[in-house]
mmCIF file of C-alpha atoms in Angstrom:
data_model
loop_
_atom_site.group_PDB
_atom_site.id
_atom_site.type_symbol
_atom_site.label_atom_id
_atom_site.label_comp_id
_atom_site.label_asym_id
_atom_site.label_seq_id
_atom_site.Cartn_x
_atom_site.Cartn_y
_atom_site.Cartn_z
ATOM 1 C CA MET A 1097 -115.116 11.431 -13.281
ATOM 2 C CA ALA A 1098 -115.662 15.188 -13.056
ATOM 3 C CA THR A 1099 -116.668 17.599 -15.801
ATOM 4 C CA GLU A 1100 -115.769 21.261 -15.745
ATOM 5 C CA LEU A 1101 -114.402 23.967 -17.973
ATOM 6 C CA ILE A 1102 -110.654 23.644 -17.727
ATOM 7 C CA THR A 1103 -109.180 27.094 -17.125
ATOM 8 C CA ARG A 1104 -105.829 28.527 -16.125
ATOM 9 C CA ALA A 1105 -107.205 29.181 -12.645
ATOM 10 C CA LEU A 1106 -108.207 25.527 -12.350
ATOM 11 C CA THR A 1107 -104.745 24.366 -13.357
ATOM 12 C CA LYS A 1108 -103.153 26.674 -10.770
ATOM 13 C CA ALA A 1109 -105.438 25.464 -7.963
ATOM 14 C CA PRO A 1110 -106.618 21.986 -8.940
ATOM 15 C CA PRO A 1111 -109.109 20.186 -6.723
ATOM 16 C CA PRO A 1112 -107.664 17.608 -4.318
ATOM 17 C CA VAL A 1113 -107.487 13.941 -5.253
ATOM 18 C CA PRO A 1114 -110.181 11.983 -3.332
ATOM 19 C CA PRO A 1115 -108.850 9.898 -0.397
ATOM 20 C CA GLY A 1116 -107.685 6.459 -1.501
ATOM 21 C CA ALA A 1117 -107.530 7.470 -5.173
ATOM 22 C CA ARG A 1118 -104.334 7.797 -7.205
ATOM 23 C CA LYS A 1119 -105.608 10.512 -9.517
ATOM 24 C CA LEU A 1120 -108.517 12.774 -10.412
ATOM 25 C CA ARG A 1121 -109.564 13.285 -14.019
ATOM 26 C CA ILE A 1122 -111.507 16.341 -15.124
ATOM 27 C CA PHE A 1123 -113.182 16.298 -18.570
ATOM 28 C CA ASP A 1124 -113.437 19.642 -20.311
ATOM 29 C CA THR A 1125 -116.963 20.889 -21.069
ATOM 30 C CA ARG A 1126 -115.853 22.878 -24.107
ATOM 31 C CA LEU A 1127 -113.564 20.499 -26.071
ATOM 32 C CA ARG A 1128 -114.818 16.927 -26.183
ATOM 33 C CA GLY A 1129 -112.240 14.418 -24.964
ATOM 34 C CA PHE A 1130 -109.864 17.021 -23.503
ATOM 35 C CA ILE A 1131 -108.788 15.838 -20.028
ATOM 36 C CA MET A 1132 -106.898 17.368 -17.127
ATOM 37 C CA GLU A 1133 -105.425 14.665 -14.882
ATOM 38 C CA VAL A 1134 -104.391 15.587 -11.331
ATOM 39 C CA ARG A 1135 -102.086 13.307 -9.341
ATOM 40 C CA ALA A 1136 -101.885 13.130 -5.538
ATOM 41 C CA SER A 1137 -98.546 14.937 -5.814
ATOM 42 C CA GLY A 1138 -100.325 17.881 -7.440
ATOM 43 C CA GLN A 1139 -98.803 17.192 -10.889
ATOM 44 C CA VAL A 1140 -101.181 18.049 -13.747
ATOM 45 C CA THR A 1141 -101.086 16.215 -17.091
ATOM 46 C CA PHE A 1142 -103.246 16.827 -20.176
ATOM 47 C CA TRP A 1143 -104.763 14.029 -22.306
ATOM 48 C CA LEU A 1144 -107.042 13.638 -25.304
ATOM 49 C CA ARG A 1145 -109.555 10.787 -25.457
ATOM 50 C CA TYR A 1146 -111.197 9.846 -28.752
ATOM 51 C CA ALA A 1147 -112.671 6.862 -30.612
ATOM 52 C CA ASP A 1148 -110.785 5.431 -33.591
ATOM 53 C CA GLU A 1149 -112.410 4.381 -36.861
ATOM 54 C CA ARG A 1150 -113.390 1.026 -35.311
ATOM 55 C CA GLY A 1151 -115.011 2.668 -32.316
ATOM 56 C CA ARG A 1152 -112.258 1.716 -29.863
ATOM 57 C CA ALA A 1153 -111.457 4.238 -27.133
ATOM 58 C CA ARG A 1154 -107.932 5.605 -27.334
ATOM 59 C CA GLU A 1155 -106.004 8.236 -25.404
ATOM 60 C CA VAL A 1156 -103.032 10.395 -26.354
ATOM 61 C CA ARG A 1157 -100.854 12.075 -23.742
ATOM 62 C CA LEU A 1158 -100.440 15.753 -24.613
ATOM 63 C CA GLY A 1159 -97.884 16.710 -21.951
ATOM 64 C CA ARG A 1160 -97.367 17.821 -18.366
ATOM 65 C CA LEU A 1161 -98.206 21.287 -17.104
ATOM 66 C CA GLY A 1162 -94.900 23.090 -16.890
ATOM 67 C CA ASP A 1163 -93.570 21.373 -20.000
ATOM 68 C CA ILE A 1164 -96.504 22.866 -21.924
ATOM 69 C CA THR A 1165 -99.122 25.479 -21.030
ATOM 70 C CA LEU A 1166 -102.876 24.968 -20.923
ATOM 71 C CA ASP A 1167 -103.284 26.923 -24.154
ATOM 72 C CA GLN A 1168 -100.659 24.776 -25.907
ATOM 73 C CA ALA A 1169 -102.299 21.577 -24.657
ATOM 74 C CA ARG A 1170 -105.743 22.748 -25.811
ATOM 75 C CA GLN A 1171 -104.362 23.756 -29.236
ATOM 76 C CA LYS A 1172 -102.658 20.373 -29.662
ATOM 77 C CA ALA A 1173 -105.857 18.580 -28.632
ATOM 78 C CA GLU A 1174 -107.858 20.538 -31.221
ATOM 79 C CA GLN A 1175 -105.356 19.621 -33.951
ATOM 80 C CA LEU A 1176 -105.476 15.932 -33.035
ATOM 81 C CA ARG A 1177 -109.266 16.005 -32.830
ATOM 82 C CA ALA A 1178 -109.364 17.424 -36.368
ATOM 83 C CA ALA A 1179 -106.989 14.665 -37.535
ATOM 84 C CA VAL A 1180 -109.298 12.031 -36.013
ATOM 85 C CA THR A 1181 -112.266 13.558 -37.823
ATOM 86 C CA LEU A 1182 -110.359 13.146 -41.109
ATOM 87 C CA GLY A 1183 -109.703 9.458 -40.376
ATOM 88 C CA GLY A 1184 -106.433 9.694 -38.483
ATOM 89 C CA ASP A 1185 -105.482 7.689 -35.426
ATOM 90 C CA PRO A 1186 -102.739 9.483 -33.462
ATOM 91 C CA GLY A 1187 -102.825 6.927 -30.642
ATOM 92 C CA GLY A 1188 -102.582 4.035 -33.083
ATOM 93 C CA GLU A 1189 -99.631 5.695 -34.795
ATOM 94 C CA ARG A 1190 -97.956 6.095 -31.410
ATOM 95 C CA ASP A 1191 -98.551 2.399 -30.656
ATOM 96 C CA ARG A 1192 -97.136 1.401 -34.034
ATOM 97 C CA ARG A 1193 -93.975 3.422 -33.411
ATOM 98 C CA ARG A 1194 -93.582 1.873 -29.986
ATOM 99 C CA ALA A 1195 -94.024 -1.602 -31.481
ATOM 100 C CA ILE A 1196 -91.178 -1.134 -33.979
ATOM 101 C CA PRO A 1197 -88.321 -3.324 -32.749
ATOM 102 C CA THR A 1198 -84.725 -2.261 -32.415
ATOM 103 C CA LEU A 1199 -82.271 -3.671 -34.902
ATOM 104 C CA ALA A 1200 -80.991 -6.084 -32.225
ATOM 105 C CA GLU A 1201 -84.507 -7.305 -31.396
ATOM 106 C CA PHE A 1202 -85.320 -7.955 -35.046
ATOM 107 C CA VAL A 1203 -82.017 -9.734 -35.690
ATOM 108 C CA GLU A 1204 -82.348 -11.973 -32.624
ATOM 109 C CA GLN A 1205 -86.042 -12.761 -32.982
ATOM 110 C CA LYS A 1206 -86.542 -12.869 -36.762
ATOM 111 C CA TYR A 1207 -83.400 -12.690 -38.904
ATOM 112 C CA LEU A 1208 -81.101 -15.212 -37.212
ATOM 113 C CA PRO A 1209 -83.771 -17.930 -36.790
ATOM 114 C CA GLN A 1210 -84.595 -17.588 -40.494
ATOM 115 C CA ILE A 1211 -81.032 -17.898 -41.805
ATOM 116 C CA ARG A 1212 -80.198 -20.780 -39.448
ATOM 117 C CA ASP A 1213 -82.840 -22.804 -41.254
ATOM 118 C CA THR A 1214 -81.919 -21.794 -44.788
ATOM 119 C CA LEU A 1215 -78.239 -20.835 -45.103
ATOM 120 C CA ARG A 1216 -75.200 -23.071 -44.794
ATOM 121 C CA ALA A 1217 -73.032 -20.046 -43.926
ATOM 122 C CA ALA A 1218 -75.417 -18.856 -41.199
ATOM 123 C CA TRP A 1219 -72.632 -19.106 -38.597
ATOM 124 C CA ASP A 1220 -70.606 -16.460 -40.465
ATOM 125 C CA TYR A 1221 -73.592 -14.123 -40.848
ATOM 126 C CA GLU A 1222 -74.360 -14.522 -37.158
ATOM 127 C CA ALA A 1223 -70.748 -13.725 -36.250
ATOM 128 C CA MET A 1224 -70.860 -10.521 -38.311
ATOM 129 C CA CYS A 1225 -74.057 -9.484 -36.531
ATOM 130 C CA ARG A 1226 -72.795 -10.169 -33.020
ATOM 131 C CA ARG A 1227 -69.265 -8.786 -33.434
ATOM 132 C CA ARG A 1228 -69.899 -5.601 -35.375
ATOM 133 C CA ILE A 1229 -73.419 -4.863 -36.648
ATOM 134 C CA LEU A 1230 -75.311 -5.079 -33.353
ATOM 135 C CA PRO A 1231 -72.688 -3.287 -31.215
ATOM 136 C CA ALA A 1232 -72.820 -0.388 -33.686
ATOM 137 C CA LEU A 1233 -76.546 -0.158 -34.486
ATOM 138 C CA GLY A 1234 -78.376 -2.729 -32.379
ATOM 139 C CA ARG A 1235 -80.027 -0.337 -29.890
ATOM 140 C CA THR A 1236 -81.607 1.826 -32.590
ATOM 141 C CA PRO A 1237 -85.229 1.189 -33.682
ATOM 142 C CA LEU A 1238 -85.416 0.030 -37.285
ATOM 143 C CA ASP A 1239 -87.193 3.181 -38.461
ATOM 144 C CA ARG A 1240 -84.587 5.439 -36.842
ATOM 145 C CA VAL A 1241 -81.536 4.052 -38.664
ATOM 146 C CA GLU A 1242 -80.484 6.543 -41.334
ATOM 147 C CA PRO A 1243 -78.201 6.214 -44.384
ATOM 148 C CA GLY A 1244 -75.724 8.377 -42.477
ATOM 149 C CA ASP A 1245 -75.597 5.743 -39.718
ATOM 150 C CA VAL A 1246 -74.776 3.105 -42.333
ATOM 151 C CA ALA A 1247 -72.038 5.338 -43.772
ATOM 152 C CA GLU A 1248 -70.557 5.764 -40.285
ATOM 153 C CA PHE A 1249 -70.683 1.980 -39.751
ATOM 154 C CA ARG A 1250 -68.826 1.496 -43.046
ATOM 155 C CA ARG A 1251 -66.187 4.026 -41.955
ATOM 156 C CA ARG A 1252 -65.663 2.156 -38.683
ATOM 157 C CA LEU A 1253 -65.172 -1.150 -40.535
ATOM 158 C CA LEU A 1254 -62.483 0.421 -42.714
ATOM 159 C CA ALA A 1255 -60.817 2.026 -39.686
ATOM 160 C CA GLU A 1256 -60.698 -1.424 -38.091
ATOM 161 C CA GLY A 1257 -58.605 -2.613 -41.024
ATOM 162 C CA LEU A 1258 -61.064 -5.001 -42.641
ATOM 163 C CA SER A 1259 -60.470 -5.815 -46.297
ATOM 164 C CA ASN A 1260 -62.791 -4.447 -48.965
ATOM 165 C CA PRO A 1261 -64.494 -7.820 -49.549
ATOM 166 C CA ARG A 1262 -65.075 -8.277 -45.817
ATOM 167 C CA VAL A 1263 -66.507 -4.770 -45.452
ATOM 168 C CA ASN A 1264 -68.834 -5.506 -48.364
ATOM 169 C CA ARG A 1265 -70.022 -8.748 -46.717
ATOM 170 C CA HIS A 1266 -71.014 -6.805 -43.580
ATOM 171 C CA LEU A 1267 -72.835 -4.178 -45.628
ATOM 172 C CA ALA A 1268 -74.639 -6.865 -47.634
ATOM 173 C CA VAL A 1269 -75.841 -8.551 -44.438
ATOM 174 C CA LEU A 1270 -77.082 -5.219 -43.074
ATOM 175 C CA ARG A 1271 -78.912 -4.499 -46.324
ATOM 176 C CA ARG A 1272 -80.544 -7.939 -46.240
ATOM 177 C CA ILE A 1273 -81.693 -7.425 -42.640
ATOM 178 C CA PHE A 1274 -83.570 -4.246 -43.577
ATOM 179 C CA THR A 1275 -84.945 -5.822 -46.758
ATOM 180 C CA LEU A 1276 -86.508 -8.631 -44.715
ATOM 181 C CA ALA A 1277 -87.725 -6.208 -42.035
ATOM 182 C CA LEU A 1278 -89.621 -4.224 -44.677
ATOM 183 C CA ARG A 1279 -90.930 -7.366 -46.375
ATOM 184 C CA TRP A 1280 -92.210 -8.795 -43.091
ATOM 185 C CA GLY A 1281 -93.824 -5.533 -41.978
ATOM 186 C CA ALA A 1282 -91.551 -4.859 -39.000
ATOM 187 C CA TYR A 1283 -91.611 -1.167 -39.941
ATOM 188 C CA GLU A 1284 -92.597 1.125 -42.806
ATOM 189 C CA GLY A 1285 -90.257 3.347 -44.750
ATOM 190 C CA ARG A 1286 -87.128 2.815 -46.800
ATOM 191 C CA ASN A 1287 -84.060 0.647 -46.560
ATOM 192 C CA PRO A 1288 -81.247 2.845 -45.164
ATOM 193 C CA ALA A 1289 -78.670 0.313 -46.382
ATOM 194 C CA GLU A 1290 -80.049 0.067 -49.916
ATOM 195 C CA ARG A 1291 -76.965 1.839 -51.279
ATOM 196 C CA PRO A 1292 -74.373 1.268 -48.565
ATOM 197 C CA GLY A 1293 -71.360 2.284 -50.646
ATOM 198 C CA MET A 1294 -69.903 -1.056 -51.686
ATOM 199 C CA LEU A 1295 -66.143 -0.990 -52.115
ATOM 200 C CA PRO A 1296 -64.262 -2.201 -55.204
ATOM 201 C CA GLU A 1297 -62.976 -5.746 -54.875
ATOM 202 C CA ARG A 1298 -59.939 -7.158 -56.583
ATOM 203 C CA HIS A 1299 -60.475 -10.861 -56.935
ATOM 204 C CA ARG A 1300 -57.347 -12.826 -56.143
ATOM 205 C CA GLU A 1301 -56.194 -15.135 -58.893
ATOM 206 C CA GLU A 1302 -54.017 -17.911 -57.502
ATOM 207 C CA PHE A 1303 -54.207 -21.259 -59.233
ATOM 208 C CA LEU A 1304 -52.195 -24.435 -59.077
ATOM 209 C CA THR A 1305 -50.376 -25.506 -62.192
ATOM 210 C CA ASP A 1306 -50.468 -29.195 -63.089
ATOM 211 C CA ALA A 1307 -46.940 -29.585 -61.723
ATOM 212 C CA GLU A 1308 -47.878 -27.880 -58.442
ATOM 213 C CA HIS A 1309 -50.956 -30.073 -58.175
ATOM 214 C CA VAL A 1310 -48.812 -33.202 -58.516
ATOM 215 C CA ARG A 1311 -46.349 -31.930 -55.895
ATOM 216 C CA LEU A 1312 -49.143 -31.123 -53.468
ATOM 217 C CA LEU A 1313 -50.683 -34.587 -53.741
ATOM 218 C CA ALA A 1314 -47.259 -36.182 -53.252
ATOM 219 C CA VAL A 1315 -46.618 -34.124 -50.125
ATOM 220 C CA LEU A 1316 -50.055 -34.910 -48.709
ATOM 221 C CA ALA A 1317 -49.263 -38.617 -49.024
ATOM 222 C CA GLU A 1318 -46.495 -38.073 -46.421
ATOM 223 C CA GLU A 1319 -48.456 -35.766 -44.095
ATOM 224 C CA PRO A 1320 -48.590 -37.222 -40.544
ATOM 225 C CA ASP A 1321 -52.136 -35.957 -39.914
ATOM 226 C CA ARG A 1322 -53.816 -38.459 -42.192
ATOM 227 C CA VAL A 1323 -57.403 -37.289 -41.661
ATOM 228 C CA ALA A 1324 -56.527 -33.684 -42.514
ATOM 229 C CA ALA A 1325 -54.405 -34.775 -45.485
ATOM 230 C CA GLU A 1326 -57.239 -36.825 -46.978
ATOM 231 C CA ALA A 1327 -59.680 -33.965 -46.442
ATOM 232 C CA ILE A 1328 -57.385 -31.606 -48.371
ATOM 233 C CA ARG A 1329 -56.964 -34.211 -51.110
ATOM 234 C CA LEU A 1330 -60.736 -34.521 -51.473
ATOM 235 C CA LEU A 1331 -61.044 -30.735 -51.721
ATOM 236 C CA ALA A 1332 -58.487 -30.735 -54.551
ATOM 237 C CA LEU A 1333 -60.194 -33.653 -56.329
ATOM 238 C CA THR A 1334 -63.776 -32.344 -56.159
ATOM 239 C CA GLY A 1335 -63.602 -28.536 -56.062
ATOM 240 C CA ALA A 1336 -65.974 -28.637 -53.083
ATOM 241 C CA ARG A 1337 -66.188 -25.918 -50.470
ATOM 242 C CA LYS A 1338 -64.295 -26.520 -47.215
ATOM 243 C CA ASN A 1339 -67.363 -27.029 -45.026
ATOM 244 C CA GLU A 1340 -68.967 -29.310 -47.618
ATOM 245 C CA VAL A 1341 -66.065 -31.706 -47.107
ATOM 246 C CA LEU A 1342 -65.274 -31.244 -43.411
ATOM 247 C CA ARG A 1343 -68.934 -31.638 -42.426
ATOM 248 C CA ALA A 1344 -69.725 -34.478 -44.837
ATOM 249 C CA ARG A 1345 -71.471 -37.486 -43.258
ATOM 250 C CA TRP A 1346 -71.188 -41.070 -44.421
ATOM 251 C CA GLU A 1347 -74.955 -41.205 -44.907
ATOM 252 C CA HIS A 1348 -74.544 -38.614 -47.675
ATOM 253 C CA VAL A 1349 -71.848 -40.574 -49.540
ATOM 254 C CA ASP A 1350 -73.219 -42.872 -52.264
ATOM 255 C CA LEU A 1351 -70.292 -44.876 -53.606
ATOM 256 C CA GLY A 1352 -72.528 -46.773 -56.023
ATOM 257 C CA ARG A 1353 -73.889 -43.640 -57.688
ATOM 258 C CA ARG A 1354 -70.514 -41.894 -57.209
ATOM 259 C CA VAL A 1355 -71.942 -38.789 -55.575
ATOM 260 C CA LEU A 1356 -71.507 -36.806 -52.364
ATOM 261 C CA THR A 1357 -74.747 -35.053 -51.386
ATOM 262 C CA VAL A 1358 -74.693 -31.712 -49.575
ATOM 263 C CA PRO A 1359 -78.122 -31.411 -47.880
ATOM 264 C CA LEU A 1360 -77.796 -27.672 -47.299
ATOM 265 C CA ALA A 1361 -75.387 -25.928 -49.650
ATOM 266 C CA LYS A 1362 -74.317 -22.280 -49.608
ATOM 267 C CA HIS A 1363 -77.513 -21.008 -51.232
ATOM 268 C CA GLY A 1364 -79.804 -23.093 -49.034
ATOM 269 C CA GLU A 1365 -80.405 -25.879 -51.551
ATOM 270 C CA ARG A 1366 -79.350 -29.523 -51.798
ATOM 271 C CA ARG A 1367 -76.543 -30.204 -54.243
ATOM 272 C CA HIS A 1368 -74.701 -33.280 -55.500
ATOM 273 C CA ILE A 1369 -70.925 -33.425 -55.972
ATOM 274 C CA PRO A 1370 -69.777 -35.970 -58.581
ATOM 275 C CA LEU A 1371 -66.956 -38.257 -57.444
ATOM 276 C CA SER A 1372 -64.124 -38.957 -59.876
ATOM 277 C CA ASP A 1373 -62.245 -42.255 -59.884
ATOM 278 C CA ALA A 1374 -59.554 -40.707 -57.667
ATOM 279 C CA ALA A 1375 -62.105 -39.230 -55.232
ATOM 280 C CA LEU A 1376 -63.980 -42.525 -55.115
ATOM 281 C CA ALA A 1377 -60.767 -44.448 -54.345
ATOM 282 C CA LEU A 1378 -59.934 -41.940 -51.584
ATOM 283 C CA LEU A 1379 -63.314 -42.374 -49.875
ATOM 284 C CA ARG A 1380 -63.186 -46.160 -50.144
ATOM 285 C CA GLY A 1381 -59.817 -46.120 -48.416
ATOM 286 C CA LEU A 1382 -60.964 -44.111 -45.392
ATOM 287 C CA ARG A 1383 -61.494 -45.772 -42.027
ATOM 288 C CA ARG A 1384 -64.878 -45.219 -40.436
ATOM 289 C CA VAL A 1385 -64.855 -44.354 -36.745
ATOM 290 C CA PRO A 1386 -67.551 -46.227 -34.765
ATOM 291 C CA GLY A 1387 -70.062 -43.815 -33.284
ATOM 292 C CA ASN A 1388 -68.951 -40.894 -35.472
ATOM 293 C CA PRO A 1389 -71.127 -40.164 -38.527
ATOM 294 C CA PHE A 1390 -68.631 -37.787 -40.158
ATOM 295 C CA VAL A 1391 -66.313 -38.732 -43.018
ATOM 296 C CA PHE A 1392 -63.498 -36.706 -41.454
ATOM 297 C CA PRO A 1393 -63.924 -37.152 -37.676
ATOM 298 C CA SER A 1394 -62.452 -34.945 -34.975
ATOM 299 C CA ALA A 1395 -59.582 -36.421 -32.991
ATOM 300 C CA ARG A 1396 -60.594 -34.484 -29.864
ATOM 301 C CA ARG A 1397 -64.376 -34.206 -29.884
ATOM 302 C CA ARG A 1398 -66.277 -37.462 -29.823
ATOM 303 C CA GLY A 1399 -68.920 -37.741 -32.518
ATOM 304 C CA GLN A 1400 -67.971 -34.406 -34.105
ATOM 305 C CA PRO A 1401 -66.317 -33.452 -37.434
ATOM 306 C CA MET A 1402 -62.769 -32.213 -37.821
ATOM 307 C CA GLU A 1403 -62.661 -28.514 -36.970
ATOM 308 C CA SER A 1404 -59.801 -27.347 -39.198
ATOM 309 C CA VAL A 1405 -56.989 -28.484 -41.500
ATOM 310 C CA ARG A 1406 -54.964 -25.299 -41.006
ATOM 311 C CA GLY A 1407 -51.807 -26.966 -39.682
ATOM 312 C CA ALA A 1408 -51.677 -29.674 -42.339
ATOM 313 C CA TRP A 1409 -52.373 -27.114 -45.070
ATOM 314 C CA ALA A 1410 -49.516 -24.852 -43.946
ATOM 315 C CA ARG A 1411 -47.076 -27.781 -43.814
ATOM 316 C CA ALA A 1412 -48.167 -29.059 -47.233
ATOM 317 C CA LYS A 1413 -47.754 -25.653 -48.901
ATOM 318 C CA ALA A 1414 -44.266 -25.250 -47.493
ATOM 319 C CA ALA A 1415 -43.152 -28.776 -48.393
ATOM 320 C CA ALA A 1416 -44.543 -28.536 -51.943
ATOM 321 C CA GLY A 1417 -42.989 -25.113 -52.535
ATOM 322 C CA LEU A 1418 -46.348 -23.407 -53.110
ATOM 323 C CA SER A 1419 -47.113 -19.712 -52.650
ATOM 324 C CA PRO A 1420 -47.510 -18.866 -48.946
ATOM 325 C CA THR A 1421 -50.576 -16.753 -49.816
ATOM 326 C CA LEU A 1422 -52.355 -19.689 -51.473
ATOM 327 C CA ARG A 1423 -55.632 -20.303 -49.637
ATOM 328 C CA LEU A 1424 -57.434 -23.574 -49.151
ATOM 329 C CA HIS A 1425 -60.316 -22.097 -51.169
ATOM 330 C CA ASP A 1426 -57.908 -21.667 -54.101
ATOM 331 C CA LEU A 1427 -58.068 -25.438 -54.580
ATOM 332 C CA ARG A 1428 -61.645 -24.817 -55.734
ATOM 333 C CA HIS A 1429 -60.397 -22.157 -58.162
ATOM 334 C CA SER A 1430 -57.717 -24.541 -59.431
ATOM 335 C CA PHE A 1431 -60.232 -27.342 -59.923
ATOM 336 C CA ALA A 1432 -62.439 -25.072 -62.056
ATOM 337 C CA SER A 1433 -59.451 -23.861 -64.065
ATOM 338 C CA ALA A 1434 -58.263 -27.389 -64.750
ATOM 339 C CA LEU A 1435 -61.695 -28.264 -66.142
ATOM 340 C CA ALA A 1436 -61.847 -25.132 -68.305
ATOM 341 C CA ASN A 1437 -58.328 -25.691 -69.661
ATOM 342 C CA ARG A 1438 -59.324 -29.189 -70.719
ATOM 343 C CA GLY A 1439 -62.164 -27.907 -72.856
ATOM 344 C CA HIS A 1440 -65.131 -28.296 -70.527
ATOM 345 C CA SER A 1441 -67.829 -25.660 -70.874
ATOM 346 C CA LEU A 1442 -68.604 -23.056 -68.231
ATOM 347 C CA TYR A 1443 -72.004 -24.704 -67.856
ATOM 348 C CA GLU A 1444 -70.365 -28.014 -66.940
ATOM 349 C CA VAL A 1445 -67.903 -26.339 -64.577
ATOM 350 C CA GLY A 1446 -70.684 -24.373 -62.905
ATOM 351 C CA ARG A 1447 -72.842 -27.473 -62.452
ATOM 352 C CA ILE A 1448 -70.017 -29.363 -60.747
ATOM 353 C CA LEU A 1449 -69.165 -26.420 -58.474
ATOM 354 C CA GLY A 1450 -72.798 -25.748 -57.611
ATOM 355 C CA HIS A 1451 -72.829 -22.177 -58.911
ATOM 356 C CA LYS A 1452 -76.144 -20.373 -59.351
ATOM 357 C CA GLN A 1453 -74.815 -17.873 -61.907
ATOM 358 C CA VAL A 1454 -72.472 -18.260 -64.871
ATOM 359 C CA THR A 1455 -70.698 -15.013 -63.927
ATOM 360 C CA THR A 1456 -69.416 -16.705 -60.773
ATOM 361 C CA THR A 1457 -68.038 -19.603 -62.798
ATOM 362 C CA THR A 1458 -66.334 -17.180 -65.182
ATOM 363 C CA ARG A 1459 -64.314 -15.726 -62.299
ATOM 364 C CA TYR A 1460 -63.207 -19.179 -61.172
ATOM 365 C CA ALA A 1461 -62.347 -20.608 -64.583
ATOM 366 C CA HIS A 1462 -58.818 -19.302 -65.210
ATOM 367 C CA LEU A 1463 -57.440 -20.245 -68.624
ATOM 368 C CA SER A 1464 -53.744 -21.041 -68.930
ATOM 369 C CA GLN A 1465 -51.469 -19.005 -71.176
ATOM 370 C CA GLU A 1466 -51.057 -21.993 -73.499
ATOM 371 C CA ARG A 1467 -54.807 -22.309 -73.894
ATOM 372 C CA LEU A 1468 -55.152 -18.594 -74.636
ATOM 373 C CA LEU A 1469 -52.336 -18.731 -77.239
ATOM 374 C CA GLU A 1470 -54.027 -21.692 -78.878
ATOM 375 C CA ALA A 1471 -57.239 -19.687 -79.128
ATOM 376 C CA ALA A 1472 -55.409 -16.647 -80.508
ATOM 377 C CA ASN A 1473 -53.634 -18.776 -83.130
ATOM 378 C CA ALA A 1474 -56.992 -20.077 -84.310
ATOM 379 C CA VAL A 1475 -57.883 -16.526 -85.326
ATOM 380 C CA GLY A 1476 -54.432 -15.910 -86.771
ATOM 381 C CA ARG A 1477 -54.863 -18.824 -89.167
ATOM 382 C CA ILE A 1478 -57.952 -17.240 -90.729
ATOM 383 C CA GLY A 1479 -57.256 -16.425 -94.377
ATOM 384 C CA GLN A 1480 -54.111 -18.546 -94.621
ATOM 385 C CA PRO A 1481 -54.092 -21.031 -97.511
ATOM 386 C CA ALA A 1482 -55.199 -24.477 -96.474
ATOM 387 C CA GLN A 1483 -52.429 -27.096 -96.363
ATOM 388 C CA ARG A 1484 -52.595 -29.523 -99.271
ATOM 389 C CA ALA A 1485 -53.012 -33.148 -98.373
ATOM 390 C CA ASP A 1486 -49.840 -34.183 -100.271
ATOM 391 C CA ASP A 1487 -47.833 -31.611 -98.224
ATOM 392 C CA ALA A 1488 -48.986 -32.974 -94.908
ATOM 393 C CA SER A 1489 -46.363 -34.430 -92.607
ATOM 394 C CA PRO A 1490 -46.490 -38.131 -91.686
ATOM 395 C CA GLU A 1491 -47.694 -37.155 -88.188
ATOM 396 C CA THR A 1492 -50.775 -35.374 -89.562
ATOM 397 C CA ALA A 1493 -51.447 -37.609 -92.543
#
């Protein structure tokens, strides 16, 4: 280590690096901690060494001669030295910035492992990350993502032709990623996706009438793919979500207590689906496949559940004369509507469907026109004279 007043003349004609050494460091005699580093190639770089508030030695690179002048390097060193005196730690701040992960690193190392353990729909969230979120923003450090980047990502989703609900799901996942990153201390700042510009959603309202329900069940009785047909029937009879039925295991079916248990439901909690007489009879009539724990086993993959009922569902809709836009998930809507139209409370409907909020149940519980007219007539009869008992018809007497 050499000490000397660092001057312009010294920077123009630096001393040679000792034989066998990679560099020579000269400590300034005027500004404590100011260093001129000379490489064997002749390149000069300026540094500042200081002790942080815990007494640990730190160094900050000020720049290379040519990129900055000696005067600029000395001025920057004086400013940083003053900041250290006031309790700052420029080297620590640099290390913290370098330690901030990119969006892709955080998603792979923190976010995905967490949702795999807690969310039933983790596969869908992971697909959104891998297909669109990470290709668009994955290489950017968390603290460098701006609201404008989120707005551009939203524009790209719309340009791709995604529906409003699907765009909103992507934006919600992105917002959740940054919320967790802030909560877990991955970076400091604000959530750039806090207000991502959610799009208006028009909730589809397709429900089976009682007559359509009867036709569907009759058609399913003739469906050649018996496993798929029974899976669709159980969806219609329970109002369960598709994956709750297709991934159901026999160990979670309690015929005595008349309940199908979902160990990990949509919101990460265990839930219990009550089994009606019809659902109970359906399950009792199913054949168990040796070595396969699933209620609806795959015909192609040994020991695995059925992957999809898409073909059987399309054939059943056509044969029963149902709307071609009717989705499998609309069986859940129809189940809720049938309960509401038969006088069951939203609380009861929500409990059976496993909803966390009553507002969700309200959207599912579609009341028939007859039920609405009955309710309207109840108000219309207010103020009308009560019918005398001796005027009552034989049917009401």
